[in-house]
Amino acid sequence: TRFLELDLRLEREGSRRHMEAQLHLLPGTSILARASGVGDPFRPALFRGNLYLDISSAEVEALRELWVRGGPGFHAEGDLDLKLWLALDRGGIEIETQVEARDLELGPPGEAWRLPLERVEMEASLAEARDRWTVFASDVYLQQGGAGVSLPRLQLDAWGESLRIRAEDVPLGPLNELLLKLQQPPEVLADALKTLRPRGALTSLQLGVSDIADPAHDWNLEVNFDQVAVDSWMGAPGVSSARGYAELAPGGAEVVLDSRQFAMAFPSVYRHPLAYDDIHGSLQVAWDERALVISSGLITAKAVEGTARALFGLTVPFADTAAGPEMELLVGLGNSHPIHRSKYVPYILDQGLRDWLAASIGEGRVRQGGFLWRGSLREQAEALRTVQLFFDVADTALQYDPAWPP
């Protein structure tokens, strides 16, 4: 049962009308309304005016009784402070709002899923056309579990059961912390987010969901990213200063890299990140309930040692296997100096072999060099992988190992 109290004052000066109302909808909802205009308010094409609403509610669902018919079907619970300005001009309408909300739960009608947020703040304008609602928001702040993220701009479009979100300059570090606090994600995803620790920025983002009642079934995410860094996870390389574009959908993703001052970390293979002045290439990612699979096209990288080209593949099983994560990495290098060979010599090789490789070749020219890794990334799994090195060296002298047969 709800109780309604209304204080209403109406005035008219010639063709100009004034209205002030105080509405109390119990429990915990109050609405202050002030309006003025010229013309017939019941005939929008002949009316021009302004409306101001100041809404405070400890029960957001109570406001559903006052929602405009045809608005987007969306469930919300929590506390709300809302200031709203409407400008009506002969059938046209402009809406501006300031929103502060606390202890929210958002989601579609029913119990399909819920998105908890301790705090939401924003300034926004709203528009409706042909049953499509659009929210243009600025100075957006979202907080949950002590983690918060600020977004300078955000656009939300809702029509039917579909939803689209667009944003710019999204900080990845705070966003990652917020995602881990929103709801309990699947164990594999939570482990990935905690270990990867993404940093940097998404310069633009667009997320489309076909059915908000079942968002995981059909969605699409497109992002441009800059200065992105992630740590290594289950054999996947860590990266820093990554720039490019990515598109994700259920079961797969494609990533295009075009970066400067870029570095990749393979902690299972190299003690130090592989640094490059310039790198470009593409990656394809696929996943299902059994494994995550990453494969690359030809990756071209330039650094002080010259131009390197690489092919990369990684399979990460979600269940325990004898081999565990498996990697295929092929790196080729041409027209370089032998001094740079140590960059591509894995630390897992025998120490005696590494010492000999470091001292055996002096001045000269590496016409071609290559490194191959195929197999398990586990430390004690030598029998489950192949590691190969080759160098085609000119204008040099080879110092044989003292134990080399005469």
mmCIF file of C-alpha atoms in Angstrom:
data_model
loop_
_atom_site.group_PDB
_atom_site.id
_atom_site.type_symbol
_atom_site.label_atom_id
_atom_site.label_comp_id
_atom_site.label_asym_id
_atom_site.label_seq_id
_atom_site.Cartn_x
_atom_site.Cartn_y
_atom_site.Cartn_z
ATOM 1 C CA THR A 1 0.000 0.000 0.000
ATOM 2 C CA ARG A 2 1.327 3.433 -0.931
ATOM 3 C CA PHE A 3 0.222 6.803 0.454
ATOM 4 C CA LEU A 4 0.177 9.903 -1.666
ATOM 5 C CA GLU A 5 0.222 13.507 -0.454
ATOM 6 C CA LEU A 6 0.013 16.372 -2.943
ATOM 7 C CA ASP A 7 0.340 20.136 -2.467
ATOM 8 C CA LEU A 8 -0.463 21.939 -5.725
ATOM 9 C CA ARG A 9 -0.524 25.598 -6.745
ATOM 10 C CA LEU A 10 -1.628 26.789 -10.204
ATOM 11 C CA GLU A 11 -1.520 30.361 -11.569
ATOM 12 C CA ARG A 12 -2.286 31.959 -14.895
ATOM 13 C CA GLU A 13 -1.214 35.345 -16.237
ATOM 14 C CA GLY A 14 -2.807 35.837 -19.608
ATOM 15 C CA SER A 15 -1.552 32.991 -21.785
ATOM 16 C CA ARG A 16 1.321 32.106 -19.376
ATOM 17 C CA ARG A 17 0.724 29.346 -16.867
ATOM 18 C CA HIS A 18 2.642 28.584 -13.652
ATOM 19 C CA MET A 19 2.594 25.442 -11.557
ATOM 20 C CA GLU A 20 4.309 24.354 -8.354
ATOM 21 C CA ALA A 21 3.695 20.985 -6.746
ATOM 22 C CA GLN A 22 5.069 18.992 -3.819
ATOM 23 C CA LEU A 23 4.355 15.269 -4.020
ATOM 24 C CA HIS A 24 5.063 12.768 -1.236
ATOM 25 C CA LEU A 25 4.861 9.125 -2.204
ATOM 26 C CA LEU A 26 5.338 7.043 0.905
ATOM 27 C CA PRO A 27 7.530 5.421 1.949
ATOM 28 C CA GLY A 28 10.496 7.682 1.304
ATOM 29 C CA THR A 29 9.809 9.456 -2.006
ATOM 30 C CA SER A 30 9.316 13.194 -2.490
ATOM 31 C CA ILE A 31 9.041 15.175 -5.715
ATOM 32 C CA LEU A 32 9.204 18.943 -6.104
ATOM 33 C CA ALA A 33 7.950 20.255 -9.448
ATOM 34 C CA ARG A 34 8.001 23.783 -10.858
ATOM 35 C CA ALA A 35 6.758 24.590 -14.344
ATOM 36 C CA SER A 36 5.852 27.575 -16.479
ATOM 37 C CA GLY A 37 4.854 27.960 -20.088
ATOM 38 C CA VAL A 38 2.851 29.658 -22.791
ATOM 39 C CA GLY A 39 0.109 27.970 -24.781
ATOM 40 C CA ASP A 40 -1.995 24.852 -24.293
ATOM 41 C CA PRO A 41 -0.065 22.168 -22.329
ATOM 42 C CA PHE A 42 -2.486 19.527 -23.581
ATOM 43 C CA ARG A 43 -1.545 20.307 -27.184
ATOM 44 C CA PRO A 44 2.286 19.989 -27.359
ATOM 45 C CA ALA A 45 2.501 21.554 -30.818
ATOM 46 C CA LEU A 46 1.018 24.763 -29.372
ATOM 47 C CA PHE A 47 2.975 24.876 -26.097
ATOM 48 C CA ARG A 48 6.338 26.274 -25.061
ATOM 49 C CA GLY A 49 7.615 25.976 -21.508
ATOM 50 C CA ASN A 50 10.012 24.626 -18.881
ATOM 51 C CA LEU A 51 9.701 22.032 -16.133
ATOM 52 C CA TYR A 52 12.024 21.448 -13.161
ATOM 53 C CA LEU A 53 11.845 18.295 -11.020
ATOM 54 C CA ASP A 54 13.749 17.578 -7.810
ATOM 55 C CA ILE A 55 13.239 13.924 -6.867
ATOM 56 C CA SER A 56 14.488 12.205 -3.742
ATOM 57 C CA SER A 57 13.598 8.573 -3.227
ATOM 58 C CA ALA A 58 14.687 5.838 -0.844
ATOM 59 C CA GLU A 59 12.795 3.353 -3.020
ATOM 60 C CA VAL A 60 13.558 3.789 -6.708
ATOM 61 C CA GLU A 61 11.019 1.168 -7.717
ATOM 62 C CA ALA A 62 8.289 3.446 -6.371
ATOM 63 C CA LEU A 63 9.041 5.824 -9.233
ATOM 64 C CA ARG A 64 8.067 3.183 -11.774
ATOM 65 C CA GLU A 65 4.448 4.174 -11.126
ATOM 66 C CA LEU A 66 5.311 7.624 -12.476
ATOM 67 C CA TRP A 67 7.504 6.473 -15.413
ATOM 68 C CA VAL A 68 6.659 7.613 -18.890
ATOM 69 C CA ARG A 69 4.826 4.943 -20.862
ATOM 70 C CA GLY A 70 7.107 3.460 -23.495
ATOM 71 C CA GLY A 71 10.274 4.020 -21.482
ATOM 72 C CA PRO A 72 12.907 1.274 -21.478
ATOM 73 C CA GLY A 73 11.946 -1.755 -19.413
ATOM 74 C CA PHE A 74 14.580 -1.823 -16.679
ATOM 75 C CA HIS A 75 14.552 -2.812 -13.021
ATOM 76 C CA ALA A 76 16.202 -0.561 -10.420
ATOM 77 C CA GLU A 77 16.365 -0.563 -6.650
ATOM 78 C CA GLY A 78 18.178 1.817 -4.311
ATOM 79 C CA ASP A 79 18.275 5.450 -3.189
ATOM 80 C CA LEU A 80 18.070 8.237 -5.761
ATOM 81 C CA ASP A 81 18.540 12.011 -5.828
ATOM 82 C CA LEU A 82 17.592 13.343 -9.259
ATOM 83 C CA LYS A 83 17.343 16.860 -10.610
ATOM 84 C CA LEU A 84 15.701 17.159 -14.015
ATOM 85 C CA TRP A 85 15.118 20.086 -16.379
ATOM 86 C CA LEU A 86 12.744 19.774 -19.346
ATOM 87 C CA ALA A 87 12.434 22.358 -22.091
ATOM 88 C CA LEU A 88 9.371 21.944 -24.341
ATOM 89 C CA ASP A 89 9.111 23.904 -27.568
ATOM 90 C CA ARG A 90 6.077 23.198 -29.774
ATOM 91 C CA GLY A 91 6.441 19.416 -29.745
ATOM 92 C CA GLY A 92 10.197 19.266 -29.256
ATOM 93 C CA ILE A 93 11.668 18.290 -25.924
ATOM 94 C CA GLU A 94 15.094 18.603 -24.298
ATOM 95 C CA ILE A 95 15.889 16.850 -21.003
ATOM 96 C CA GLU A 96 18.885 17.538 -18.729
ATOM 97 C CA THR A 97 19.545 15.692 -15.475
ATOM 98 C CA GLN A 98 21.885 15.447 -12.491
ATOM 99 C CA VAL A 99 21.914 12.024 -10.865
ATOM 100 C CA GLU A 100 23.229 10.784 -7.540
ATOM 101 C CA ALA A 101 22.304 7.235 -6.546
ATOM 102 C CA ARG A 102 23.349 4.899 -3.748
ATOM 103 C CA ASP A 103 23.080 1.162 -3.110
ATOM 104 C CA LEU A 104 21.692 0.454 -6.560
ATOM 105 C CA GLU A 105 20.747 -2.848 -8.138
ATOM 106 C CA LEU A 106 20.130 -2.620 -11.876
ATOM 107 C CA GLY A 107 18.923 -5.232 -14.323
ATOM 108 C CA PRO A 108 16.163 -6.340 -16.674
ATOM 109 C CA PRO A 109 12.648 -7.080 -15.383
ATOM 110 C CA GLY A 110 12.491 -10.395 -13.539
ATOM 111 C CA GLU A 111 15.439 -12.095 -11.888
ATOM 112 C CA ALA A 112 17.722 -12.732 -14.890
ATOM 113 C CA TRP A 113 20.704 -10.834 -13.430
ATOM 114 C CA ARG A 114 21.511 -7.867 -11.215
ATOM 115 C CA LEU A 115 24.292 -5.268 -11.343
ATOM 116 C CA PRO A 116 25.110 -3.848 -7.878
ATOM 117 C CA LEU A 117 26.594 -0.353 -7.506
ATOM 118 C CA GLU A 118 27.212 1.428 -4.228
ATOM 119 C CA ARG A 119 27.338 4.851 -5.846
ATOM 120 C CA VAL A 120 26.505 6.425 -9.210
ATOM 121 C CA GLU A 121 26.944 10.081 -10.166
ATOM 122 C CA MET A 122 26.530 11.774 -13.534
ATOM 123 C CA GLU A 123 25.148 14.677 -15.488
ATOM 124 C CA ALA A 124 23.103 13.623 -18.506
ATOM 125 C CA SER A 125 20.731 14.619 -21.258
ATOM 126 C CA LEU A 126 18.013 12.296 -22.549
ATOM 127 C CA ALA A 127 16.351 11.967 -25.916
ATOM 128 C CA GLU A 128 13.601 9.701 -27.255
ATOM 129 C CA ALA A 129 12.789 9.054 -30.904
ATOM 130 C CA ARG A 130 10.976 6.175 -32.566
ATOM 131 C CA ASP A 131 10.925 4.100 -29.355
ATOM 132 C CA ARG A 132 14.694 4.508 -28.903
ATOM 133 C CA TRP A 133 16.007 6.154 -25.743
ATOM 134 C CA THR A 134 19.450 7.772 -25.702
ATOM 135 C CA VAL A 135 21.358 9.036 -22.670
ATOM 136 C CA PHE A 136 24.345 11.364 -23.184
ATOM 137 C CA ALA A 137 26.234 11.425 -19.877
ATOM 138 C CA SER A 138 29.300 13.301 -18.645
ATOM 139 C CA ASP A 139 31.348 13.280 -15.435
ATOM 140 C CA VAL A 140 30.220 9.729 -14.724
ATOM 141 C CA TYR A 141 31.401 8.036 -11.527
ATOM 142 C CA LEU A 142 30.682 4.399 -10.617
ATOM 143 C CA GLN A 143 31.682 2.740 -7.357
ATOM 144 C CA GLN A 144 31.340 -0.724 -5.820
ATOM 145 C CA GLY A 145 33.188 -2.367 -2.952
ATOM 146 C CA GLY A 146 35.527 0.595 -2.538
ATOM 147 C CA ALA A 147 36.614 0.476 -6.213
ATOM 148 C CA GLY A 148 35.583 3.379 -8.428
ATOM 149 C CA VAL A 149 35.982 4.502 -12.025
ATOM 150 C CA SER A 150 35.466 7.950 -13.589
ATOM 151 C CA LEU A 151 34.336 8.334 -17.198
ATOM 152 C CA PRO A 152 34.401 11.758 -18.876
ATOM 153 C CA ARG A 153 31.724 10.784 -21.415
ATOM 154 C CA LEU A 154 29.272 7.943 -21.883
ATOM 155 C CA GLN A 155 26.372 7.299 -24.261
ATOM 156 C CA LEU A 156 23.680 4.692 -23.701
ATOM 157 C CA ASP A 157 21.094 3.670 -26.316
ATOM 158 C CA ALA A 158 18.161 1.406 -25.428
ATOM 159 C CA TRP A 159 15.519 0.061 -27.794
ATOM 160 C CA GLY A 160 13.330 -2.985 -27.286
ATOM 161 C CA GLU A 161 15.428 -5.548 -25.441
ATOM 162 C CA SER A 162 18.708 -4.221 -26.879
ATOM 163 C CA LEU A 163 21.324 -2.002 -25.320
ATOM 164 C CA ARG A 164 24.411 -0.192 -26.616
ATOM 165 C CA ILE A 165 27.034 1.602 -24.515
ATOM 166 C CA ARG A 166 29.692 3.931 -25.907
ATOM 167 C CA ALA A 167 32.468 5.553 -23.881
ATOM 168 C CA GLU A 168 35.771 7.385 -24.312
ATOM 169 C CA ASP A 169 38.972 7.548 -22.261
ATOM 170 C CA VAL A 170 38.169 4.575 -20.045
ATOM 171 C CA PRO A 171 40.956 3.919 -17.477
ATOM 172 C CA LEU A 172 41.681 0.180 -17.491
ATOM 173 C CA GLY A 173 43.185 -0.134 -14.013
ATOM 174 C CA PRO A 174 40.203 1.295 -12.091
ATOM 175 C CA LEU A 175 37.780 -0.472 -14.460
ATOM 176 C CA ASN A 176 39.440 -3.822 -13.757
ATOM 177 C CA GLU A 177 39.134 -3.278 -9.994
ATOM 178 C CA LEU A 178 35.463 -2.338 -10.385
ATOM 179 C CA LEU A 179 34.682 -5.413 -12.508
ATOM 180 C CA LEU A 180 36.131 -7.665 -9.822
ATOM 181 C CA LYS A 181 33.841 -6.036 -7.249
ATOM 182 C CA LEU A 182 30.578 -5.948 -9.218
ATOM 183 C CA GLN A 183 29.604 -9.616 -9.037
ATOM 184 C CA GLN A 184 31.409 -12.884 -8.465
ATOM 185 C CA PRO A 185 32.792 -13.618 -11.956
ATOM 186 C CA PRO A 186 33.638 -17.149 -13.161
ATOM 187 C CA GLU A 187 36.767 -18.477 -11.478
ATOM 188 C CA VAL A 188 38.873 -18.499 -14.649
ATOM 189 C CA LEU A 189 37.861 -14.917 -15.503
ATOM 190 C CA ALA A 190 38.500 -13.679 -11.973
ATOM 191 C CA ASP A 191 41.941 -15.312 -11.962
ATOM 192 C CA ALA A 192 42.748 -13.748 -15.353
ATOM 193 C CA LEU A 193 41.687 -10.238 -14.274
ATOM 194 C CA LYS A 194 43.641 -10.434 -11.005
ATOM 195 C CA THR A 195 46.792 -11.797 -12.661
ATOM 196 C CA LEU A 196 46.763 -9.690 -15.845
ATOM 197 C CA ARG A 197 46.246 -6.412 -13.913
ATOM 198 C CA PRO A 198 45.382 -4.434 -17.076
ATOM 199 C CA ARG A 199 46.544 -0.811 -17.107
ATOM 200 C CA GLY A 200 46.379 1.953 -19.671
ATOM 201 C CA ALA A 201 43.310 3.345 -21.408
ATOM 202 C CA LEU A 202 40.554 2.425 -23.808
ATOM 203 C CA THR A 203 40.415 5.542 -25.966
ATOM 204 C CA SER A 204 37.032 4.421 -27.308
ATOM 205 C CA LEU A 205 34.646 1.617 -26.397
ATOM 206 C CA GLN A 206 31.395 0.297 -27.826
ATOM 207 C CA LEU A 207 29.471 -2.572 -26.215
ATOM 208 C CA GLY A 208 26.309 -3.926 -27.831
ATOM 209 C CA VAL A 209 23.924 -6.390 -26.178
ATOM 210 C CA SER A 210 21.037 -7.903 -28.147
ATOM 211 C CA ASP A 211 18.999 -9.042 -25.135
ATOM 212 C CA ILE A 212 19.561 -7.439 -21.737
ATOM 213 C CA ALA A 213 17.779 -10.369 -20.070
ATOM 214 C CA ASP A 214 20.514 -12.710 -21.367
ATOM 215 C CA PRO A 215 23.542 -10.481 -22.070
ATOM 216 C CA ALA A 216 26.057 -13.343 -22.304
ATOM 217 C CA HIS A 217 24.265 -14.950 -25.265
ATOM 218 C CA ASP A 218 24.813 -12.294 -27.940
ATOM 219 C CA TRP A 219 27.149 -9.346 -27.416
ATOM 220 C CA ASN A 220 29.865 -7.456 -29.252
ATOM 221 C CA LEU A 221 32.660 -5.290 -27.849
ATOM 222 C CA GLU A 222 34.905 -3.001 -29.895
ATOM 223 C CA VAL A 223 37.744 -0.989 -28.346
ATOM 224 C CA ASN A 224 40.667 1.168 -29.361
ATOM 225 C CA PHE A 225 43.407 1.020 -26.748
ATOM 226 C CA ASP A 226 46.591 2.962 -25.974
ATOM 227 C CA GLN A 227 49.511 2.524 -23.549
ATOM 228 C CA VAL A 228 47.997 -0.748 -22.373
ATOM 229 C CA ALA A 229 50.015 -3.059 -20.132
ATOM 230 C CA VAL A 230 49.125 -6.511 -18.809
ATOM 231 C CA ASP A 231 51.135 -9.025 -16.813
ATOM 232 C CA SER A 232 51.798 -12.566 -18.024
ATOM 233 C CA TRP A 233 49.010 -15.091 -17.361
ATOM 234 C CA MET A 234 49.276 -18.873 -17.747
ATOM 235 C CA GLY A 235 51.949 -18.582 -20.431
ATOM 236 C CA ALA A 236 50.370 -15.707 -22.323
ATOM 237 C CA PRO A 237 52.981 -12.946 -22.681
ATOM 238 C CA GLY A 238 52.766 -9.773 -20.669
ATOM 239 C CA VAL A 239 52.911 -6.571 -22.705
ATOM 240 C CA SER A 240 53.534 -2.873 -22.139
ATOM 241 C CA SER A 241 52.855 0.244 -24.229
ATOM 242 C CA ALA A 242 50.391 -1.620 -26.475
ATOM 243 C CA ARG A 243 48.276 0.369 -28.894
ATOM 244 C CA GLY A 244 45.719 -0.940 -31.356
ATOM 245 C CA TYR A 245 42.182 -2.195 -31.879
ATOM 246 C CA ALA A 246 40.269 -5.212 -30.586
ATOM 247 C CA GLU A 247 36.879 -6.721 -31.325
ATOM 248 C CA LEU A 248 35.355 -9.378 -29.062
ATOM 249 C CA ALA A 249 32.224 -11.519 -29.285
ATOM 250 C CA PRO A 250 31.102 -14.750 -27.618
ATOM 251 C CA GLY A 251 33.794 -17.357 -28.219
ATOM 252 C CA GLY A 252 36.428 -15.222 -29.916
ATOM 253 C CA ALA A 253 38.310 -11.990 -30.485
ATOM 254 C CA GLU A 254 40.644 -10.297 -32.952
ATOM 255 C CA VAL A 255 43.397 -7.904 -31.916
ATOM 256 C CA VAL A 256 45.354 -5.585 -34.232
ATOM 257 C CA LEU A 257 48.599 -4.170 -32.828
ATOM 258 C CA ASP A 258 50.344 -1.026 -34.072
ATOM 259 C CA SER A 259 52.610 0.132 -31.243
ATOM 260 C CA ARG A 260 55.747 2.108 -30.472
ATOM 261 C CA GLN A 261 58.230 1.427 -27.645
ATOM 262 C CA PHE A 262 56.503 -1.892 -27.077
ATOM 263 C CA ALA A 263 57.669 -4.794 -24.915
ATOM 264 C CA MET A 264 56.591 -8.427 -24.479
ATOM 265 C CA ALA A 265 57.402 -10.497 -21.390
ATOM 266 C CA PHE A 266 57.757 -14.296 -21.621
ATOM 267 C CA PRO A 267 58.702 -15.156 -18.007
ATOM 268 C CA SER A 268 58.817 -18.888 -18.781
ATOM 269 C CA VAL A 269 61.378 -18.313 -21.553
ATOM 270 C CA TYR A 270 63.222 -15.003 -21.068
ATOM 271 C CA ARG A 271 64.277 -13.262 -17.878
ATOM 272 C CA HIS A 272 63.787 -9.805 -19.399
ATOM 273 C CA PRO A 273 61.020 -8.440 -21.654
ATOM 274 C CA LEU A 274 61.702 -8.312 -25.390
ATOM 275 C CA ALA A 275 61.697 -4.594 -26.221
ATOM 276 C CA TYR A 276 60.934 -3.124 -29.669
ATOM 277 C CA ASP A 277 60.814 0.372 -31.111
ATOM 278 C CA ASP A 278 57.951 -0.510 -33.447
ATOM 279 C CA ILE A 279 55.673 -3.528 -33.803
ATOM 280 C CA HIS A 280 52.606 -4.383 -35.851
ATOM 281 C CA GLY A 281 50.591 -7.517 -36.476
ATOM 282 C CA SER A 282 47.376 -9.291 -35.542
ATOM 283 C CA LEU A 283 46.196 -11.915 -33.072
ATOM 284 C CA GLN A 284 43.179 -14.196 -33.146
ATOM 285 C CA VAL A 285 41.719 -15.479 -29.877
ATOM 286 C CA ALA A 286 39.193 -18.278 -29.395
ATOM 287 C CA TRP A 287 37.801 -19.887 -26.267
ATOM 288 C CA ASP A 288 35.279 -22.475 -25.165
ATOM 289 C CA GLU A 289 34.669 -24.521 -22.025
ATOM 290 C CA ARG A 290 37.899 -26.492 -22.639
ATOM 291 C CA ALA A 291 40.634 -24.004 -23.504
ATOM 292 C CA LEU A 292 41.801 -20.571 -24.579
ATOM 293 C CA VAL A 293 43.645 -20.550 -27.926
ATOM 294 C CA ILE A 294 45.697 -17.605 -29.267
ATOM 295 C CA SER A 295 47.274 -17.532 -32.723
ATOM 296 C CA SER A 296 48.967 -14.768 -34.658
ATOM 297 C CA GLY A 297 49.463 -13.673 -38.181
ATOM 298 C CA LEU A 298 52.949 -12.488 -39.146
ATOM 299 C CA ILE A 299 54.202 -10.036 -36.515
ATOM 300 C CA THR A 300 56.876 -7.562 -37.607
ATOM 301 C CA ALA A 301 58.998 -5.833 -34.976
ATOM 302 C CA LYS A 302 61.879 -3.362 -35.273
ATOM 303 C CA ALA A 303 64.540 -2.814 -32.622
ATOM 304 C CA VAL A 304 68.243 -2.035 -32.298
ATOM 305 C CA GLU A 305 69.149 -5.544 -33.522
ATOM 306 C CA GLY A 306 67.174 -5.041 -36.747
ATOM 307 C CA THR A 307 63.830 -6.265 -38.035
ATOM 308 C CA ALA A 308 62.427 -9.434 -36.491
ATOM 309 C CA ARG A 309 59.433 -11.387 -37.687
ATOM 310 C CA ALA A 310 57.508 -13.797 -35.509
ATOM 311 C CA LEU A 311 54.625 -16.251 -35.393
ATOM 312 C CA PHE A 312 53.020 -16.971 -32.030
ATOM 313 C CA GLY A 313 50.516 -19.510 -30.756
ATOM 314 C CA LEU A 314 49.314 -20.417 -27.262
ATOM 315 C CA THR A 315 46.877 -23.010 -25.918
ATOM 316 C CA VAL A 316 45.763 -22.703 -22.285
ATOM 317 C CA PRO A 317 43.637 -25.673 -21.142
ATOM 318 C CA PHE A 318 41.118 -24.939 -18.385
ATOM 319 C CA ALA A 319 41.501 -28.490 -17.000
ATOM 320 C CA ASP A 320 44.775 -29.947 -15.747
ATOM 321 C CA THR A 321 46.811 -31.768 -18.445
ATOM 322 C CA ALA A 322 50.276 -33.308 -18.536
ATOM 323 C CA ALA A 323 51.640 -30.528 -20.746
ATOM 324 C CA GLY A 324 49.664 -27.654 -19.253
ATOM 325 C CA PRO A 325 49.870 -24.408 -21.262
ATOM 326 C CA GLU A 326 51.631 -24.967 -24.614
ATOM 327 C CA MET A 327 53.292 -22.324 -26.771
ATOM 328 C CA GLU A 328 54.519 -22.148 -30.330
ATOM 329 C CA LEU A 329 56.927 -19.253 -30.921
ATOM 330 C CA LEU A 330 59.026 -18.753 -34.036
ATOM 331 C CA VAL A 331 61.263 -15.671 -34.261
ATOM 332 C CA GLY A 332 63.400 -14.851 -37.276
ATOM 333 C CA LEU A 333 66.028 -12.118 -37.537
ATOM 334 C CA GLY A 334 68.274 -10.972 -40.408
ATOM 335 C CA ASN A 335 71.174 -8.560 -41.019
ATOM 336 C CA SER A 336 72.120 -8.133 -37.389
ATOM 337 C CA HIS A 337 75.204 -8.098 -35.170
ATOM 338 C CA PRO A 338 76.124 -11.174 -33.106
ATOM 339 C CA ILE A 339 76.126 -9.106 -29.939
ATOM 340 C CA HIS A 340 72.317 -9.120 -30.013
ATOM 341 C CA ARG A 341 71.957 -12.914 -30.052
ATOM 342 C CA SER A 342 71.670 -13.069 -26.254
ATOM 343 C CA LYS A 343 68.284 -11.331 -26.464
ATOM 344 C CA TYR A 344 66.740 -14.467 -27.972
ATOM 345 C CA VAL A 345 68.599 -17.166 -25.997
ATOM 346 C CA PRO A 346 66.177 -18.631 -23.387
ATOM 347 C CA TYR A 347 67.394 -18.831 -19.813
ATOM 348 C CA ILE A 348 65.996 -22.387 -19.515
ATOM 349 C CA LEU A 349 68.788 -23.739 -21.735
ATOM 350 C CA ASP A 350 71.707 -25.488 -20.081
ATOM 351 C CA GLN A 351 74.004 -22.979 -18.374
ATOM 352 C CA GLY A 352 77.088 -24.415 -20.105
ATOM 353 C CA LEU A 353 75.432 -24.014 -23.500
ATOM 354 C CA ARG A 354 74.454 -20.437 -22.723
ATOM 355 C CA ASP A 355 77.978 -19.606 -21.568
ATOM 356 C CA TRP A 356 79.434 -21.035 -24.778
ATOM 357 C CA LEU A 357 76.906 -19.154 -26.975
ATOM 358 C CA ALA A 358 77.826 -15.921 -25.203
ATOM 359 C CA ALA A 359 81.570 -16.358 -25.791
ATOM 360 C CA SER A 360 81.830 -18.370 -29.004
ATOM 361 C CA ILE A 361 81.051 -15.689 -31.611
ATOM 362 C CA GLY A 362 82.736 -12.306 -31.707
ATOM 363 C CA GLU A 363 82.577 -9.629 -34.373
ATOM 364 C CA GLY A 364 80.820 -10.372 -37.606
ATOM 365 C CA ARG A 365 77.400 -10.300 -39.199
ATOM 366 C CA VAL A 366 74.326 -12.437 -38.574
ATOM 367 C CA ARG A 367 72.844 -12.976 -42.005
ATOM 368 C CA GLN A 368 69.970 -14.985 -40.529
ATOM 369 C CA GLY A 369 69.049 -16.125 -37.057
ATOM 370 C CA GLY A 370 66.090 -17.934 -35.588
ATOM 371 C CA PHE A 371 64.536 -19.245 -32.415
ATOM 372 C CA LEU A 372 61.837 -21.918 -32.135
ATOM 373 C CA TRP A 373 59.825 -23.024 -29.109
ATOM 374 C CA ARG A 374 57.132 -25.663 -29.475
ATOM 375 C CA GLY A 375 55.471 -27.383 -26.525
ATOM 376 C CA SER A 376 54.884 -27.138 -22.781
ATOM 377 C CA LEU A 377 55.671 -24.033 -20.741
ATOM 378 C CA ARG A 378 55.992 -25.956 -17.481
ATOM 379 C CA GLU A 379 59.399 -25.764 -15.804
ATOM 380 C CA GLN A 380 60.017 -29.518 -15.456
ATOM 381 C CA ALA A 381 58.573 -30.585 -18.812
ATOM 382 C CA GLU A 382 61.677 -30.730 -21.046
ATOM 383 C CA ALA A 383 60.445 -33.946 -22.689
ATOM 384 C CA LEU A 384 57.223 -32.213 -23.751
ATOM 385 C CA ARG A 385 58.783 -29.393 -25.745
ATOM 386 C CA THR A 386 61.309 -28.612 -28.470
ATOM 387 C CA VAL A 387 63.672 -25.617 -28.311
ATOM 388 C CA GLN A 388 65.877 -24.745 -31.300
ATOM 389 C CA LEU A 389 68.315 -21.957 -32.196
ATOM 390 C CA PHE A 390 70.147 -21.347 -35.458
ATOM 391 C CA PHE A 391 72.502 -18.616 -36.727
ATOM 392 C CA ASP A 392 73.937 -18.038 -40.180
ATOM 393 C CA VAL A 393 76.985 -15.897 -39.377
ATOM 394 C CA ALA A 394 79.493 -14.290 -41.776
ATOM 395 C CA ASP A 395 82.812 -12.474 -41.336
ATOM 396 C CA THR A 396 83.487 -13.976 -37.939
ATOM 397 C CA ALA A 397 85.471 -16.675 -36.160
ATOM 398 C CA LEU A 398 83.881 -19.435 -34.091
ATOM 399 C CA GLN A 399 85.495 -20.329 -30.779
ATOM 400 C CA TYR A 400 84.899 -24.027 -30.174
ATOM 401 C CA ASP A 401 84.095 -25.289 -26.718
ATOM 402 C CA PRO A 402 87.185 -26.797 -25.002
ATOM 403 C CA ALA A 403 85.252 -30.084 -24.641
ATOM 404 C CA TRP A 404 84.519 -30.184 -28.379
ATOM 405 C CA PRO A 405 85.936 -33.381 -29.980
ATOM 406 C CA PRO A 406 89.206 -32.804 -31.917
#
